[in-house]
């Protein structure tokens, strides 16, 4: 089981990061995640199945990172979604709506260039009770 100490998550799973930073940090009742990509932590690869599979994996990675820090997707109040092609927005919106059917969090979305073959990265702020 992962823990949060000194405000930083020491989660080994799915703490997939590309650099020397914490996958999640807690400040009081707020949990801040680093961007989670659509890389499968079991294989260290983008899953087969195109952008939709990669996007679903990014949301799954975000969920696991939040849980490791003591939060849930339902507690997310703000998300940032970075993606590499504007044509991906309908898929992102579909999965976002599935994930947050009743009370979606505030969201910023932007087309950017990401490292490697990654096409999406998502970070979040959650307010825990």
Coordinates of C-alpha atoms in Angstrom, one line a residue:
X1 CA 0.0 0.0 0.0
X2 CA 1.3 3.4 -0.9
X3 CA 1.5 6.2 1.7
X4 CA 1.7 10.0 1.7
X5 CA 4.4 11.3 3.9
X6 CA 5.6 14.9 4.3
X7 CA 3.0 15.9 1.8
X8 CA 4.4 13.8 -1.0
X9 CA 3.2 10.4 -2.3
X10 CA 5.8 7.7 -2.3
X11 CA 3.6 5.5 -4.4
X12 CA 5.6 3.0 -6.4
X13 CA 2.4 2.1 -8.4
X14 CA 1.3 3.7 -10.6
X15 CA 3.8 6.5 -9.9
X16 CA 4.9 6.7 -13.4
X17 CA 6.9 9.9 -13.9
X18 CA 9.3 11.0 -16.5
X19 CA 11.4 13.0 -14.0
X20 CA 12.4 13.7 -10.5
X21 CA 9.0 14.8 -9.1
X22 CA 6.3 13.4 -6.9
X23 CA 3.3 11.8 -8.6
X24 CA 1.0 13.4 -6.0
X25 CA 1.3 16.0 -3.2
X26 CA -1.1 16.7 -0.4
X27 CA -1.6 20.1 1.2
X28 CA -4.3 19.8 3.9
X29 CA -7.4 18.4 2.3
X30 CA -6.1 19.1 -1.2
X31 CA -4.3 16.5 -3.4
X32 CA -2.4 17.8 -6.4
X33 CA -1.3 15.3 -9.0
X34 CA 1.5 15.5 -11.6
X35 CA 0.4 14.8 -15.1
X36 CA -0.5 11.2 -15.8
X37 CA 0.0 9.9 -19.3
X38 CA -1.6 7.0 -21.1
X39 CA 1.3 4.7 -20.6
X40 CA 0.5 1.3 -19.1
X41 CA 2.6 1.1 -15.9
X42 CA 2.8 -2.7 -16.3
X43 CA 4.5 -2.5 -19.7
X44 CA 5.8 1.1 -19.7
X45 CA 4.2 1.4 -23.2
X46 CA 1.2 3.2 -24.7
X47 CA -1.5 0.5 -24.9
X48 CA -2.6 -0.7 -28.3
X49 CA -6.0 0.5 -29.6
X50 CA -5.3 4.0 -30.7
X51 CA -6.0 7.3 -28.9
X52 CA -9.1 6.1 -27.1
X53 CA -7.2 3.3 -25.3
X54 CA -4.4 5.7 -24.4
X55 CA -6.9 8.3 -23.1
X56 CA -8.6 5.6 -21.0
X57 CA -5.3 4.5 -19.6
X58 CA -4.4 8.1 -18.6
X59 CA -7.7 8.4 -16.7
X60 CA -7.0 5.0 -15.0
X61 CA -3.5 6.2 -14.1
X62 CA -4.9 9.4 -12.7
X63 CA -7.4 7.4 -10.6
X64 CA -4.7 5.1 -9.2
X65 CA -2.4 8.1 -8.4
X66 CA -5.3 9.9 -6.6
X67 CA -6.1 6.7 -4.6
X68 CA -2.4 6.3 -3.6
X69 CA -2.6 9.9 -2.1
X70 CA -6.0 9.2 -0.4
X71 CA -8.3 10.8 -2.9
X72 CA -10.9 9.7 -5.5
X73 CA -11.9 10.8 -9.0
X74 CA -15.2 11.9 -7.5
X75 CA -13.3 14.5 -5.4
X76 CA -11.6 16.1 -8.3
X77 CA -12.4 19.8 -8.5
X78 CA -10.0 20.9 -11.3
X79 CA -8.3 19.1 -14.2
X80 CA -5.8 20.0 -16.9
X81 CA -5.9 17.9 -20.0
X82 CA -2.9 18.3 -22.4
X83 CA -3.2 16.5 -25.8
X84 CA -1.3 16.6 -29.1
X85 CA -4.1 17.0 -31.7
X86 CA -7.3 19.0 -31.6
X87 CA -9.1 16.1 -33.4
X88 CA -8.8 14.1 -30.1
X89 CA -11.1 16.4 -28.2
X90 CA -14.3 14.5 -28.9
X91 CA -12.8 11.3 -27.5
X92 CA -11.5 13.2 -24.5
X93 CA -15.0 14.7 -23.9
X94 CA -16.6 11.3 -24.2
X95 CA -14.4 9.7 -21.6
X96 CA -14.5 12.8 -19.4
X97 CA -18.3 12.7 -19.4
X98 CA -18.3 8.9 -18.6
X99 CA -15.9 9.6 -15.7
X100 CA -17.8 12.6 -14.4
X101 CA -21.5 12.0 -15.4
X102 CA -23.1 14.2 -12.7
X103 CA -20.8 16.9 -11.4
X104 CA -17.8 17.5 -13.7
X105 CA -14.9 19.4 -12.4
X106 CA -13.5 22.6 -13.9
X107 CA -11.2 21.8 -16.7
X108 CA -8.5 23.4 -18.8
X109 CA -7.6 21.7 -22.1
X110 CA -4.8 22.6 -24.4
X111 CA -3.1 21.2 -27.5
X112 CA 0.7 20.8 -26.8
X113 CA 3.7 18.8 -27.7
X114 CA 4.4 15.9 -25.3
X115 CA 7.4 13.7 -24.7
X116 CA 8.0 10.5 -26.7
X117 CA 4.9 9.0 -28.3
X118 CA 2.5 10.2 -25.7
X119 CA -0.6 11.9 -26.9
X120 CA -2.3 12.9 -23.6
X121 CA -1.4 13.9 -20.1
X122 CA -3.8 14.7 -17.3
X123 CA -3.3 16.3 -13.9
X124 CA -5.9 17.1 -11.3
X125 CA -6.6 18.8 -8.0
X126 CA -8.9 16.9 -5.6
X127 CA -10.5 18.2 -2.4
X128 CA -10.9 15.4 0.1
X129 CA -13.3 15.3 3.0

